[in-house]
Each structure stands twice: as structure tokens, then as C-alpha cells.
Amino acid sequence: MGSFSIWHWLIVLAVVLIVFGGSGKISTLMGDFAKGIKSFKRNLEDDESMEHGATKPDDRIGAPQPGPASFTSEQRDSKPVSSSTH
């Protein structure tokens, strides 16, 4: 009970290799984590400014933007259908 088995040493070795590995995986992971936190804080600030009336929610979310290929049903139905014979 006082000594570690081979599995304990393999797990310790794996953790050491992951943390101190030369490829910088941990630093990349922590950088991505920091970017996520910054984005979350920025979105919280945007939500707070919306609550204070800086912008209307309709201006930002849910207002459909007309696209170049948007037709009403009348426009779509009134177009002539080309018929091709084989």
C-alpha cells in the first residue's frame, strides 16, 4: 500500500508529458480559453448596454435582412416556366 503500482507511474508520466510537452498544447488551450472568456465578457457588456436602451433588440436580432434571391409567392408563381423537350 505504501508503493505505487506501474499504472500510477504511467499516469504521472502522462500528466507530466502533457503539461511540459514541447508542442505547446497547454498554452494553446489556455489561449483559446482566454479568448472565450473575453468574448463572453464582451457579450455581457453588449447585453447590459441593450438593457439601458443603447440599441433596440429588433435592430440586432431577428430582423430579417432582404437577400438578393428573396421573392414573394406572387413573384415566384408569375415567372414563366421554361419547358425543355428531350
PDB file of C-alpha atoms in Angstrom, residues 11-41:
ATOM      1  CA  ILE A  11      -0.479   8.245 -15.231  1.00  0.00           C
ATOM      2  CA  VAL A  12       2.026  10.597 -13.575  1.00  0.00           C
ATOM      3  CA  LEU A  13       4.306  10.322 -16.604  1.00  0.00           C
ATOM      4  CA  ALA A  14       1.412  11.068 -18.971  1.00  0.00           C
ATOM      5  CA  VAL A  15       0.406  14.159 -16.972  1.00  0.00           C
ATOM      6  CA  VAL A  16       3.994  15.420 -16.904  1.00  0.00           C
ATOM      7  CA  LEU A  17       4.341  14.924 -20.659  1.00  0.00           C
ATOM      8  CA  ILE A  18       1.079  16.745 -21.335  1.00  0.00           C
ATOM      9  CA  VAL A  19       1.924  19.688 -19.072  1.00  0.00           C
ATOM     10  CA  PHE A  20       5.586  20.058 -20.024  1.00  0.00           C
ATOM     11  CA  GLY A  21       5.413  18.754 -23.590  1.00  0.00           C
ATOM     12  CA  GLY A  22       7.318  20.726 -26.205  1.00  0.00           C
ATOM     13  CA  SER A  23       4.431  21.280 -28.608  1.00  0.00           C
ATOM     14  CA  GLY A  24       2.725  23.993 -26.527  1.00  0.00           C
ATOM     15  CA  LYS A  25      -0.650  22.307 -26.392  1.00  0.00           C
ATOM     16  CA  ILE A  26      -1.426  23.648 -22.930  1.00  0.00           C
ATOM     17  CA  SER A  27      -0.530  27.222 -23.885  1.00  0.00           C
ATOM     18  CA  THR A  28      -2.735  26.958 -26.966  1.00  0.00           C
ATOM     19  CA  LEU A  29      -5.571  25.552 -24.888  1.00  0.00           C
ATOM     20  CA  MET A  30      -5.251  28.315 -22.301  1.00  0.00           C
ATOM     21  CA  GLY A  31      -5.125  30.953 -25.046  1.00  0.00           C
ATOM     22  CA  ASP A  32      -8.357  29.620 -26.523  1.00  0.00           C
ATOM     23  CA  PHE A  33      -9.893  29.580 -23.049  1.00  0.00           C
ATOM     24  CA  ALA A  34      -8.899  33.235 -22.536  1.00  0.00           C
ATOM     25  CA  LYS A  35     -10.427  34.190 -25.896  1.00  0.00           C
ATOM     26  CA  GLY A  36     -13.661  32.503 -24.853  1.00  0.00           C
ATOM     27  CA  ILE A  37     -13.764  34.429 -21.581  1.00  0.00           C
ATOM     28  CA  LYS A  38     -13.107  37.734 -23.372  1.00  0.00           C
ATOM     29  CA  SER A  39     -15.878  37.000 -25.845  1.00  0.00           C
ATOM     30  CA  PHE A  40     -18.248  36.125 -23.004  1.00  0.00           C
ATOM     31  CA  LYS A  41     -17.453  39.387 -21.186  1.00  0.00           C
TER      32      LYS A  41
END
